Coordinates of C-alpha atoms and ligand atoms in Angstrom, one line a residue:
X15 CA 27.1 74.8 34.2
X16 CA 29.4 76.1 36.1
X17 CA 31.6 79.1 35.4
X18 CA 35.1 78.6 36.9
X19 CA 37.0 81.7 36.1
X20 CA 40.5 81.6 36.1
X21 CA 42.1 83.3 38.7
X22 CA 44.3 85.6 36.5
X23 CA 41.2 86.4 34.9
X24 CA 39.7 87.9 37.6
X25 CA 38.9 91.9 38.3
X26 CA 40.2 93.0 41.1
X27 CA 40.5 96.7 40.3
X28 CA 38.8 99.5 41.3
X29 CA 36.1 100.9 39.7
X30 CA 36.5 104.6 39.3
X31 CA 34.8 107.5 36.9
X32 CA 33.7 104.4 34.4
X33 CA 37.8 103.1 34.1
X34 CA 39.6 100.1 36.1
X35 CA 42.1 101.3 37.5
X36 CA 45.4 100.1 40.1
X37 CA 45.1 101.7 44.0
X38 CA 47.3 104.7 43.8
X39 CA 49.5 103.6 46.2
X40 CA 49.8 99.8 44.7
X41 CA 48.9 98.4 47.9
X42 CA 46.6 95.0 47.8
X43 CA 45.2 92.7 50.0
X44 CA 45.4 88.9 49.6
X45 CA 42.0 87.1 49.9
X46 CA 42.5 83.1 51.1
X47 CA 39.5 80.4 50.4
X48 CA 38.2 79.5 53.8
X49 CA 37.9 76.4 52.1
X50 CA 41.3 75.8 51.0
X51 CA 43.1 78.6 52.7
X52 CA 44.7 78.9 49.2
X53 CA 45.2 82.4 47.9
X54 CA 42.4 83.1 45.6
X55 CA 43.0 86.9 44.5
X56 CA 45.6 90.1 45.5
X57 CA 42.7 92.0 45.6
X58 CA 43.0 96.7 45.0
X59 CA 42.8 98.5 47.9
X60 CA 41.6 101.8 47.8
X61 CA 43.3 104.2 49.5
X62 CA 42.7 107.0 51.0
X63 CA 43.5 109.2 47.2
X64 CA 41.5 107.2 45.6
X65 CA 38.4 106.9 47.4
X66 CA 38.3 110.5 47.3
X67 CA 39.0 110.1 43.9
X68 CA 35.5 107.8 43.3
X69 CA 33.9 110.3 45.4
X70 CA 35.1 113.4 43.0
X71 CA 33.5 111.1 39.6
X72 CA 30.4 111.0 41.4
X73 CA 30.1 114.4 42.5
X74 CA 31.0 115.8 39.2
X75 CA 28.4 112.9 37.4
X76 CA 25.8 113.7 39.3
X77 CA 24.7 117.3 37.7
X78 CA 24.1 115.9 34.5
X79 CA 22.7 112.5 35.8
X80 CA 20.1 114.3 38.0
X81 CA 19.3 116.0 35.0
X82 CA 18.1 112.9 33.0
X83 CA 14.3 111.6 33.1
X84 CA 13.9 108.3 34.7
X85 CA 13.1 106.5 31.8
X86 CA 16.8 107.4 30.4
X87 CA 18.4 106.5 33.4
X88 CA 16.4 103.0 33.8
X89 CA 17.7 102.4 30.1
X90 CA 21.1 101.1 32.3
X91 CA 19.4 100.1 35.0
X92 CA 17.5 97.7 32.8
X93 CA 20.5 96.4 30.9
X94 CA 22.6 95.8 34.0
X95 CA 19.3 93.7 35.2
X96 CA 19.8 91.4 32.2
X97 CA 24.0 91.3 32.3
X98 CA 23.5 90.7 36.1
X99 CA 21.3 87.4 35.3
X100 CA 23.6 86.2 32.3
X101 CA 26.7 86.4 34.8
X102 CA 24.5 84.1 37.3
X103 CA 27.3 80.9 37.5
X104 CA 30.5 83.2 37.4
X105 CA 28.9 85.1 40.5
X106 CA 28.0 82.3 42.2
X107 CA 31.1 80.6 41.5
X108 CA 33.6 83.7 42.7
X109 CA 31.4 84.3 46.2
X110 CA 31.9 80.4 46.7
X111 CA 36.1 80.7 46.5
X112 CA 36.0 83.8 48.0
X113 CA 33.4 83.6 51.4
X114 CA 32.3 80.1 50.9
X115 CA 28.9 80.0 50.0
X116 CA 27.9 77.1 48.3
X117 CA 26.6 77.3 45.3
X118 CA 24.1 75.0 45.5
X119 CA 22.3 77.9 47.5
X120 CA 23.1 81.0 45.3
X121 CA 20.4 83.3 44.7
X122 CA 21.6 86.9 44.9
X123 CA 22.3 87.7 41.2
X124 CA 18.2 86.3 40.6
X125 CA 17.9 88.9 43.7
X126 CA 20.0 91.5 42.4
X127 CA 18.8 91.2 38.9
X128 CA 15.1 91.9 39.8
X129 CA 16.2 94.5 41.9
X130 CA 17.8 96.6 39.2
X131 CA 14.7 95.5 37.1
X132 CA 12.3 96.8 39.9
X133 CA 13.7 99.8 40.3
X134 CA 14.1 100.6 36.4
X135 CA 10.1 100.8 36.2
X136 CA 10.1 103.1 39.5
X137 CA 11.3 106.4 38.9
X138 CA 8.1 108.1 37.7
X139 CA 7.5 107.5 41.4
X140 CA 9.4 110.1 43.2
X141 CA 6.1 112.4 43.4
X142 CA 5.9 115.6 45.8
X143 CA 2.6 116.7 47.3
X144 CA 0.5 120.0 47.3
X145 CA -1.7 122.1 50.1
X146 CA -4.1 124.4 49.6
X147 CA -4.4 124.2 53.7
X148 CA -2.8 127.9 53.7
X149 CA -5.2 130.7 52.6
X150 CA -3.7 133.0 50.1
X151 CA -1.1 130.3 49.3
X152 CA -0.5 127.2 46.7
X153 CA 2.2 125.5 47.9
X154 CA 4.1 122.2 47.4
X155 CA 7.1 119.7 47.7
X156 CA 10.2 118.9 45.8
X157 CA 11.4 115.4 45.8
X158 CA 15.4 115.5 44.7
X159 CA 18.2 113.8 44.6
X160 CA 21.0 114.0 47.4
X161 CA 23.6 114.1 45.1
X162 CA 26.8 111.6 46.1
X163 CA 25.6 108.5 48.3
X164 CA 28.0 105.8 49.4
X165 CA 26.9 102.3 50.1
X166 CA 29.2 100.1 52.5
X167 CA 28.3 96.4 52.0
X168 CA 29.0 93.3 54.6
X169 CA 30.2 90.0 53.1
X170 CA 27.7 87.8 53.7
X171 CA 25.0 88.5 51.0
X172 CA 27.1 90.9 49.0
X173 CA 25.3 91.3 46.0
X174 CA 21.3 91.7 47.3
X175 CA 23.2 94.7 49.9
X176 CA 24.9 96.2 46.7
X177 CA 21.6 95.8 44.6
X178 CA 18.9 97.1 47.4
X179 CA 21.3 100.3 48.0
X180 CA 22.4 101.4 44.6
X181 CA 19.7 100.6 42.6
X182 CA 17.1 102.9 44.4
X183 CA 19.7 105.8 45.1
X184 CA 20.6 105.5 41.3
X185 CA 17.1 105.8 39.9
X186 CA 16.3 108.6 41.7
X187 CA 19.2 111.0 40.2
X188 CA 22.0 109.8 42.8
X189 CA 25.3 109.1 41.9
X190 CA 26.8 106.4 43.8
X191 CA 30.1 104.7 45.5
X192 CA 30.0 101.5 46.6
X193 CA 32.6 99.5 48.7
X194 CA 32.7 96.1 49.0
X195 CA 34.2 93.7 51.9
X196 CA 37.4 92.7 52.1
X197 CA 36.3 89.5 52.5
X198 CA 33.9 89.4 49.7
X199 CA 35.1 91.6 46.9
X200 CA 35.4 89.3 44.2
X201 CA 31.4 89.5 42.8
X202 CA 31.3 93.1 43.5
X203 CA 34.4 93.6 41.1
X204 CA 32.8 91.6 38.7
X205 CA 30.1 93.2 39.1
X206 CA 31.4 96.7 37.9
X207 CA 32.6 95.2 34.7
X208 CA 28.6 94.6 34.1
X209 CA 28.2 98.4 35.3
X210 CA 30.6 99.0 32.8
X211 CA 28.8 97.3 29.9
X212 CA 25.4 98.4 30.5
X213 CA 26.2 102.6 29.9
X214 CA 26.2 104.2 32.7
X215 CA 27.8 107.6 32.0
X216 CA 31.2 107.8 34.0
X217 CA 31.4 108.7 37.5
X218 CA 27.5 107.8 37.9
X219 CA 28.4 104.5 39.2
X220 CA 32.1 103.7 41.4
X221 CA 32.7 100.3 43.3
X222 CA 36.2 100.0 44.9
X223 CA 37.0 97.6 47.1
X224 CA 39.5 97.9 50.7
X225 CA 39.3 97.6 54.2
X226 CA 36.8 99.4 56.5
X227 CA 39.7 101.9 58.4
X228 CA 41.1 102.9 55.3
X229 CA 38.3 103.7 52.6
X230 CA 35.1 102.8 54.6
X231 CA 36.7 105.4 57.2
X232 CA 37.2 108.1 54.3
X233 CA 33.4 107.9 53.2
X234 CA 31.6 107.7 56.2
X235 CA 33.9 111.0 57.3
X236 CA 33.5 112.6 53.8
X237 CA 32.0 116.2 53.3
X238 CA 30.9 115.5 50.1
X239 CA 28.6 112.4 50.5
X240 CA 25.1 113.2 51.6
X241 CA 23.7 109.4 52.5
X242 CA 25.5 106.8 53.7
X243 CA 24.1 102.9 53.4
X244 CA 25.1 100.8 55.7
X245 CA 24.9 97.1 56.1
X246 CA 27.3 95.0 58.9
X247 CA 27.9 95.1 62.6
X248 CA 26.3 97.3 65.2
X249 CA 30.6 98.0 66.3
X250 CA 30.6 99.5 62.4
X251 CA 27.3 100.9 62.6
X252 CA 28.3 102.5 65.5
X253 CA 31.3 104.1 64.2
X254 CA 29.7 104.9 60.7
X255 CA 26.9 107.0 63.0
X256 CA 29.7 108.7 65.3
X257 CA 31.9 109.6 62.1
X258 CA 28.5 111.0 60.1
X259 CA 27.9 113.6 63.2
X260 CA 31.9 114.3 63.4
X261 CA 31.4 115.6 59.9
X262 CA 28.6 117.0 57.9
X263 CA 25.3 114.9 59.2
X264 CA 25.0 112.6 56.6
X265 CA 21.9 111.0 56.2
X266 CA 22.7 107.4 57.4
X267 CA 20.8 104.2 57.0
X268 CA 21.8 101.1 59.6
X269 CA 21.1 97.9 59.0
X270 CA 23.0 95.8 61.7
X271 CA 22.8 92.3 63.9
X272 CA 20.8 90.5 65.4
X273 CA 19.3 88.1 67.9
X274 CA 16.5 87.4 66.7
X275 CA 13.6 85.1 68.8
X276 CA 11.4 82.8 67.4
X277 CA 8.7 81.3 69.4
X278 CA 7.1 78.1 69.4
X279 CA 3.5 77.8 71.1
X280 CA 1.9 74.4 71.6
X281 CA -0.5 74.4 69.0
X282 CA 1.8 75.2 66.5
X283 CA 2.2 72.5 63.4
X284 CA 5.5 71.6 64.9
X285 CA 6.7 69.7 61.5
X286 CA 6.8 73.0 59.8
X287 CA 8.3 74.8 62.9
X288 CA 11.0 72.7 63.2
X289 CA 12.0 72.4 59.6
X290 CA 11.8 76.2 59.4
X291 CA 13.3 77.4 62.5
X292 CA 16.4 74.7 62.0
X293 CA 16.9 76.0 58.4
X294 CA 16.8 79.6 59.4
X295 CA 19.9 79.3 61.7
X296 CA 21.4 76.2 58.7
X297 CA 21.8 78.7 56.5
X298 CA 24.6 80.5 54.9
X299 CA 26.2 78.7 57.6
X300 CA 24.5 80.5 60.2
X301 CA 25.9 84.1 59.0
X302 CA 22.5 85.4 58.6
X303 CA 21.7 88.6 60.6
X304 CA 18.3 87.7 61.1
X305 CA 18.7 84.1 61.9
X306 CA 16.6 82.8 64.4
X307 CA 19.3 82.0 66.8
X308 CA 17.0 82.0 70.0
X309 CA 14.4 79.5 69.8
X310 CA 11.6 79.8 73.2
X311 CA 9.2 76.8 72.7
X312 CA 6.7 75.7 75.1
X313 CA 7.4 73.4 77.4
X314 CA 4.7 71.1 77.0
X315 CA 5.9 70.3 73.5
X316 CA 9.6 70.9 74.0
X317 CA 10.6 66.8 73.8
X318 CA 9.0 65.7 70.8
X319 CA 10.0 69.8 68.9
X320 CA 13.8 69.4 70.1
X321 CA 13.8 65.5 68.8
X322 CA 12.2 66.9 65.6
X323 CA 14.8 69.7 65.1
X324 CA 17.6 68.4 65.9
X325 CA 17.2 65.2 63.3
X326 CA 16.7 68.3 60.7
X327 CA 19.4 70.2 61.8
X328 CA 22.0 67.8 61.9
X329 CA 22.1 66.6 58.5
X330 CA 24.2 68.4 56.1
X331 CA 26.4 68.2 52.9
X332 CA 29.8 69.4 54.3
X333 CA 32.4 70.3 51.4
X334 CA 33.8 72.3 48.8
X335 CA 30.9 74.9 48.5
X336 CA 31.4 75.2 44.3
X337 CA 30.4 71.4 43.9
X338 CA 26.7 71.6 43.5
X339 CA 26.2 68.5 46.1
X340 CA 27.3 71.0 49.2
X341 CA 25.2 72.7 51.2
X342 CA 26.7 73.8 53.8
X343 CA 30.1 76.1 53.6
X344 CA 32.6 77.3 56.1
X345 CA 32.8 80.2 57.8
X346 CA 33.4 83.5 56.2
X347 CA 37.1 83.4 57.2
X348 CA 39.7 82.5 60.4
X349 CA 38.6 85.2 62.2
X350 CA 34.5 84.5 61.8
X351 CA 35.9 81.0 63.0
X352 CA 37.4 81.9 65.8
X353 CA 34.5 84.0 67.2
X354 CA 32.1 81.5 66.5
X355 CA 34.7 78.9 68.5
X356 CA 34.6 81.2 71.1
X357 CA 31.1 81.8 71.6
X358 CA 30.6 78.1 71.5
X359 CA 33.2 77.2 74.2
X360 CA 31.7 79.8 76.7
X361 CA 28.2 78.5 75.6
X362 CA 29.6 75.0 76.6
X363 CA 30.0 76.7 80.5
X364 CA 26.2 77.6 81.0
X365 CA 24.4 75.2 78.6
X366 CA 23.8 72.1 77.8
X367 CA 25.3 71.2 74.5
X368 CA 22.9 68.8 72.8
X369 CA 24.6 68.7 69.1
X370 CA 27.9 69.6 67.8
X371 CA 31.0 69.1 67.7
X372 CA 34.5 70.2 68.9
X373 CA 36.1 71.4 66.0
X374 CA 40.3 71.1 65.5
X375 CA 40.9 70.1 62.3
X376 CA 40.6 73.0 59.6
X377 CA 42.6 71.8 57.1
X378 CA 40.0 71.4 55.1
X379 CA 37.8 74.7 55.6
X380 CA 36.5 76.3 58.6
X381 CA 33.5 74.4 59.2
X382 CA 31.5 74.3 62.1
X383 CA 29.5 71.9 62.7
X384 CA 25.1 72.7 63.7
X385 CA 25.2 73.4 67.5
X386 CA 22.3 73.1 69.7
X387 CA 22.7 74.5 73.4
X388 CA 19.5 74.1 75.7
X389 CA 19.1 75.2 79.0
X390 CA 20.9 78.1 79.0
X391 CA 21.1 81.4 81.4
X392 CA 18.8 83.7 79.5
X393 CA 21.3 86.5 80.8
X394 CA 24.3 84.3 79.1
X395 CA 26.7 85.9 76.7
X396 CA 25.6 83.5 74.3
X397 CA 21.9 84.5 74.5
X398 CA 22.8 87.9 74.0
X399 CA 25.3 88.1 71.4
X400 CA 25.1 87.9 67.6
X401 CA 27.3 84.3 67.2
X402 CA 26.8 84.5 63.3
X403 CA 27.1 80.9 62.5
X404 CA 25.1 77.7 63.2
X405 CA 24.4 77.7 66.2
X406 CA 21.2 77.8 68.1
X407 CA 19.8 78.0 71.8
X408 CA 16.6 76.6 72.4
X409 CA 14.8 77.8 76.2
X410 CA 11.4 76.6 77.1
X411 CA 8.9 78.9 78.4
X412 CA 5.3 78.4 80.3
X413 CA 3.0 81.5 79.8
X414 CA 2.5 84.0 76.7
X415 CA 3.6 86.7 79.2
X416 CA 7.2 85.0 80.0
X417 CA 8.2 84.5 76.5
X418 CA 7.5 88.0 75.7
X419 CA 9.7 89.5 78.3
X420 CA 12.1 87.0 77.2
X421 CA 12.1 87.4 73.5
X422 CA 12.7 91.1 74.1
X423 CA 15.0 90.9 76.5
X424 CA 17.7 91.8 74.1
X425 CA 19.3 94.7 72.8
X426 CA 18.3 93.8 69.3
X427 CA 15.2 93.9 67.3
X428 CA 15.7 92.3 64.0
X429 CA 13.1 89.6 63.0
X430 CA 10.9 87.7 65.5
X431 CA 8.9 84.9 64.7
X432 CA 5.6 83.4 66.2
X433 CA 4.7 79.8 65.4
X434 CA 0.9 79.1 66.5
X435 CA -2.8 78.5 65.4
X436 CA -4.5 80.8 67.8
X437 CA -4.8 83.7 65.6
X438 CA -5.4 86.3 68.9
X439 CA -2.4 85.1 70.3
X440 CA -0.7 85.5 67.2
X441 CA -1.6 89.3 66.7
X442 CA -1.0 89.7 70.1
X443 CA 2.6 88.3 69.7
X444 CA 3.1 90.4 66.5
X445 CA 1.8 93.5 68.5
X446 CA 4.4 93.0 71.4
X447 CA 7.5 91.4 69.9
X448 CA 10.0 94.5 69.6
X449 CA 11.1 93.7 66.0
X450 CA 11.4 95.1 62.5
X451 CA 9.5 92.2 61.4
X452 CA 7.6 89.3 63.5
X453 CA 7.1 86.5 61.2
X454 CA 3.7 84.7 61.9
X455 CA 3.4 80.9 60.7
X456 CA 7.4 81.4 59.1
X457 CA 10.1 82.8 60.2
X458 CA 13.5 84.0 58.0
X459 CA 14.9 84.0 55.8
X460 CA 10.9 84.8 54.6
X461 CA 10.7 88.4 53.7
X462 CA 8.8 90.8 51.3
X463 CA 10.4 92.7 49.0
X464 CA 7.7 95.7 49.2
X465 CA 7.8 95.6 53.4
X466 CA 10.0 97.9 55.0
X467 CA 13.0 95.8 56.7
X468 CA 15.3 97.0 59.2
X469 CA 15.4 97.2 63.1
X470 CA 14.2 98.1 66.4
X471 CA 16.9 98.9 68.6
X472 CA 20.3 98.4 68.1
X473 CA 19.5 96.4 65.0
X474 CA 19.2 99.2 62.8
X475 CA 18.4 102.5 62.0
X476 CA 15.8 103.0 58.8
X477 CA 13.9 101.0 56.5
X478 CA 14.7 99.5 53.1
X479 CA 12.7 97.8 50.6
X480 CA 10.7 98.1 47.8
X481 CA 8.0 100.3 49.1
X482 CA 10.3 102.5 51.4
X483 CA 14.3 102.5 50.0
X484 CA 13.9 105.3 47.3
X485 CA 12.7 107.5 50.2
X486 CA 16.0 107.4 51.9
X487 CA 17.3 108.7 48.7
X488 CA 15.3 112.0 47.9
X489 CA 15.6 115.0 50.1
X490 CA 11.6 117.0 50.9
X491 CA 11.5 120.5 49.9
X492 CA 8.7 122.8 50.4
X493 CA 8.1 125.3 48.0
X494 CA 5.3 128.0 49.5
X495 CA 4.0 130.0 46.8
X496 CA 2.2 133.0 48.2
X497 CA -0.8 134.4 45.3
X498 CA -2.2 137.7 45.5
X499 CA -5.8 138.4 45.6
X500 CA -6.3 134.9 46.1
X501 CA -9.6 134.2 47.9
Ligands
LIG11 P1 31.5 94.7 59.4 O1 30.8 95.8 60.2 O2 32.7 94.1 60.0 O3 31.8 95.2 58.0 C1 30.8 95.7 57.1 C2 31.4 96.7 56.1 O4 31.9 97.8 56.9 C3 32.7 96.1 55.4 O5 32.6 96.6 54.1 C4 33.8 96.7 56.2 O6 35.0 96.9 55.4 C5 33.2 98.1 56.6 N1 33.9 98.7 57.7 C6 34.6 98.1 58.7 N2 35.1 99.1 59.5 C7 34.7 100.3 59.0 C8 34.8 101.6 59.5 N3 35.6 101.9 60.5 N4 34.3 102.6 58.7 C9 33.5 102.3 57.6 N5 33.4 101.1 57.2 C10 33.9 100.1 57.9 O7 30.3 93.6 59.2 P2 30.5 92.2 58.5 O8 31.2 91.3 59.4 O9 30.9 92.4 57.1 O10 29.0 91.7 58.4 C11 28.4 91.0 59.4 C12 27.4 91.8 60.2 O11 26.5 92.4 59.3 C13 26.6 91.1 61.2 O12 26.6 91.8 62.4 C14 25.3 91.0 60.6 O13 24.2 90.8 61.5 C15 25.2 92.3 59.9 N6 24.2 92.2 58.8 C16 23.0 92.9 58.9 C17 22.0 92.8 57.9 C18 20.7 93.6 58.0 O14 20.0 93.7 57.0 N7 20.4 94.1 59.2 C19 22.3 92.0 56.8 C20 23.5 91.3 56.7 C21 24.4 91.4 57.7

């Protein structure tokens, strides 16, 4: 059932040094239902005291956490794991009033929770390595801890961001500050009251929430924070990377947009293609970075795939995203609207608009409707821009060799996928496609939790997962150790 908290019951302070506490300045920002447009939540903003502030707890926690052996530290890692799960319908029900996801499609606490779990049973393996490669010498290296790392998360999957950056930092020794969006802050508020609840020693383990100018600015600038997650636009990314070199060289992790291709040969099963490739772009309402918003299918097969897709694509449950019928939301907010309006009215220039509609009437939620453009300029805005909502463009193609200039003609490098039964041509596709990840036979939102994901390009810089995240959270040392008389 669902869990419909009562607005005045909801935390919206920061979390700083294991307290709640009021922004320092009182200043706080309202947060409107796209649905509704009804004020949900005066949410804390952090200023600029007290984001230094969360920053101070951490650096002053993180002696005595780095001290601890993993298995004590995953004794809160383990209980947040369970809280997370037991708080499933609250979370799902505060990221539905606050970013409109519906909750029919809610999976990041499940994601989150075995995250936290993961990583509790992980810790044993931050392992150095040894050489005897140096005569007269026996040396090694030191995996440690950074000390303070600060995660900034984007609003569209809060949760599995906040999860896949703390979790690993934490088990490792870090100490941690995260901030949330301003358009998604609710479940990361909540959130910290499970932090709270399962132990973790103050100061180990700060969320705050605020815009990106005011504290996202202070961390990424900040002397005392060695690694810096990021998760959001390239612009951010951008400015995250220029602010890291403008003061000490963080270490910084980038995981940006997208554009990502997926390509449809003729012997594909084009059933599956079709259902996949239209549900990758469907959902979250499109506000997926590695949505396959670029579809290239052959052209022999382009009729009866385009027929197929669209009668997928179109259909959807339109509504209130916390009634479990609805499975498709709004928009994020006015101003993810707008932009998505905006791409689709210059698309409407240089395509062909094949679905979709021409959206007024918002009064009840920033919808937009599945949009299918064919035909369009591959060196079109539209083709080359992340759009971040439902909307696709689907090109036809006539030899391998085009469609791989075409899918990588783009500056990013997210996810590509390859949909076809020759299995040469499909190696050959994942060899050349200039992606983090090519997706043979699928495409996303399929991942693996132990593969390294990021991007080529401007989609990113660094690798998070499983199998690579608590890397990015341990600096190498080499210890030489020179023995006399050693033969
Ligand atoms: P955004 O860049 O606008 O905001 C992301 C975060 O950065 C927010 O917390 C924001 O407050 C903060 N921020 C904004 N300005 C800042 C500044 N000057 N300094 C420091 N922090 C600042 O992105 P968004 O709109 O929240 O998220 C959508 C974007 O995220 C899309 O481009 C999407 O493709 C990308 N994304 C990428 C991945 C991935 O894994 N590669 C996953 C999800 C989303």
């Amino acid at each position: 059932m669902l869990t419909r908290t009562e607005p005045e019951n909801f935390e919206t302070r920061l979390f700083i040094n294991g307290e709640f506490v009021e922004s320092s300045d009182k200043k706080k920002f309202e947060l409107k239902s796209p649905t509704t447009h009804k004020v949900v939540a005066n949410v804390n903003e952090a200023s600029e005291d007290d984001t230094n502030a969360a920053v101070a707890a951490a650096k002053a926690a993180f002696p005595s956490w780095a001290a601890l052996t993993p298995s004590e530290r995953a004794k809160c890692l383990k209980k947040l794991s369970t809280l997370i799960l037991e708080a499933h319908s609250e979370l799902a029900y505060l990221e539905a009033i606050s970013m409109g996801r519906p909750i029919s499609g809610y999976f990041e606490s499940f994601a989150a929770s075995e995250t936290f779990s993961h990583y509790s049973e992980a810790g044993f393996g931050a392992l150095g390595s040894s050489s005897l490669n140096t005569p007269g010498y026996m040396n090694f290296t030191l995996r440690q801890p950074y000390g303070v790392v600060a995660a900034i998360i984007p609003w569209n999957v809060p949760l599995l961001f906040l999860a896949n950056k703390a979790a690993p930092a934490l088990i490792v020794g870090n100490t941690v500050v995260v901030k949330s969006s301003e358009k998604a802050p609710l479940t990361s508020a909540k959130f910290a009251t499970l932090v709270q609840k399962a132990g973790f020693p103050p100061g180990v383990f700060n969320i705050i929430s605020g815009h990106g100018q005011i504290s996202g600015n202070v961390l990424s600038h900040h002397m005392d924070i060695r690694v810096l997650s990021f998760t959001g636009s390239g612009r951010t990314g951008r400015l995250i990377q220029t602010a890291s070199a403008n003061s000490n060289l963080k270490s910084v992790i980038l995981e940006l947009g997208g554009k990502s291709p997926a390509v449809v040969f003729e012997d594909a099963d084009l059933e599956k293609a079709a259902a996949e490739t239209q549900y990758s772009i469907k959902w979250n309402s499109g506000q997926v970075c590695m949505a396959n918003s670029r579809i290239y299918v052959h052209e022999s097969i382009a009729e009866s795939f385009i027929d197929l897709f669209k009668k997928k694509f179109e259909i959807v449950e339109a509504g209130d995203p916390t009634d479990a019928k609805t499975n498709h939301g709004p928009q994020a907010d006015e101003a993810q609207y707008n932009a998505v309006r905006k791409h689709i009215e210059a698309g409407k220039l240089v395509g062909k608009r094949i679905l979709g509609i021409d959206h007024t009437d918002t009064s009840s939620g920033y919808f937009i409707h599945p949009t299918i453009f064919v035909q369009t300029p591959e060196n079109a805005a539209i083709m080359k821009e992340e759009v971040f909502g439902p909307v696709v463009n689907i090109n036809t193609f006539k030899t391998e060799a085009d469609v791989v200039e075409m899918a990588n003609n783009t500056d990013f490098g997210l996810y590509a996928a390859v949909y076809t039964k020759n299995v040469d041509r499909a190696l050959r596709m994942a060899k050349k496609l200039e992606a983090g990840t090519v997706g043979v036979n699928c495409t996303s939102p399929a991942t693996a939790r132990d593969m390294p994901f990021g991007g080529y390009k401007a989609s990113g810089v660094g690798r998070e997962g499983f199998g690579a995240s608590m890397d990015n959270y341990l600096e190498t040392k080499s210890v030489l150790v020179k023995i006399e008389d050693c033969a």
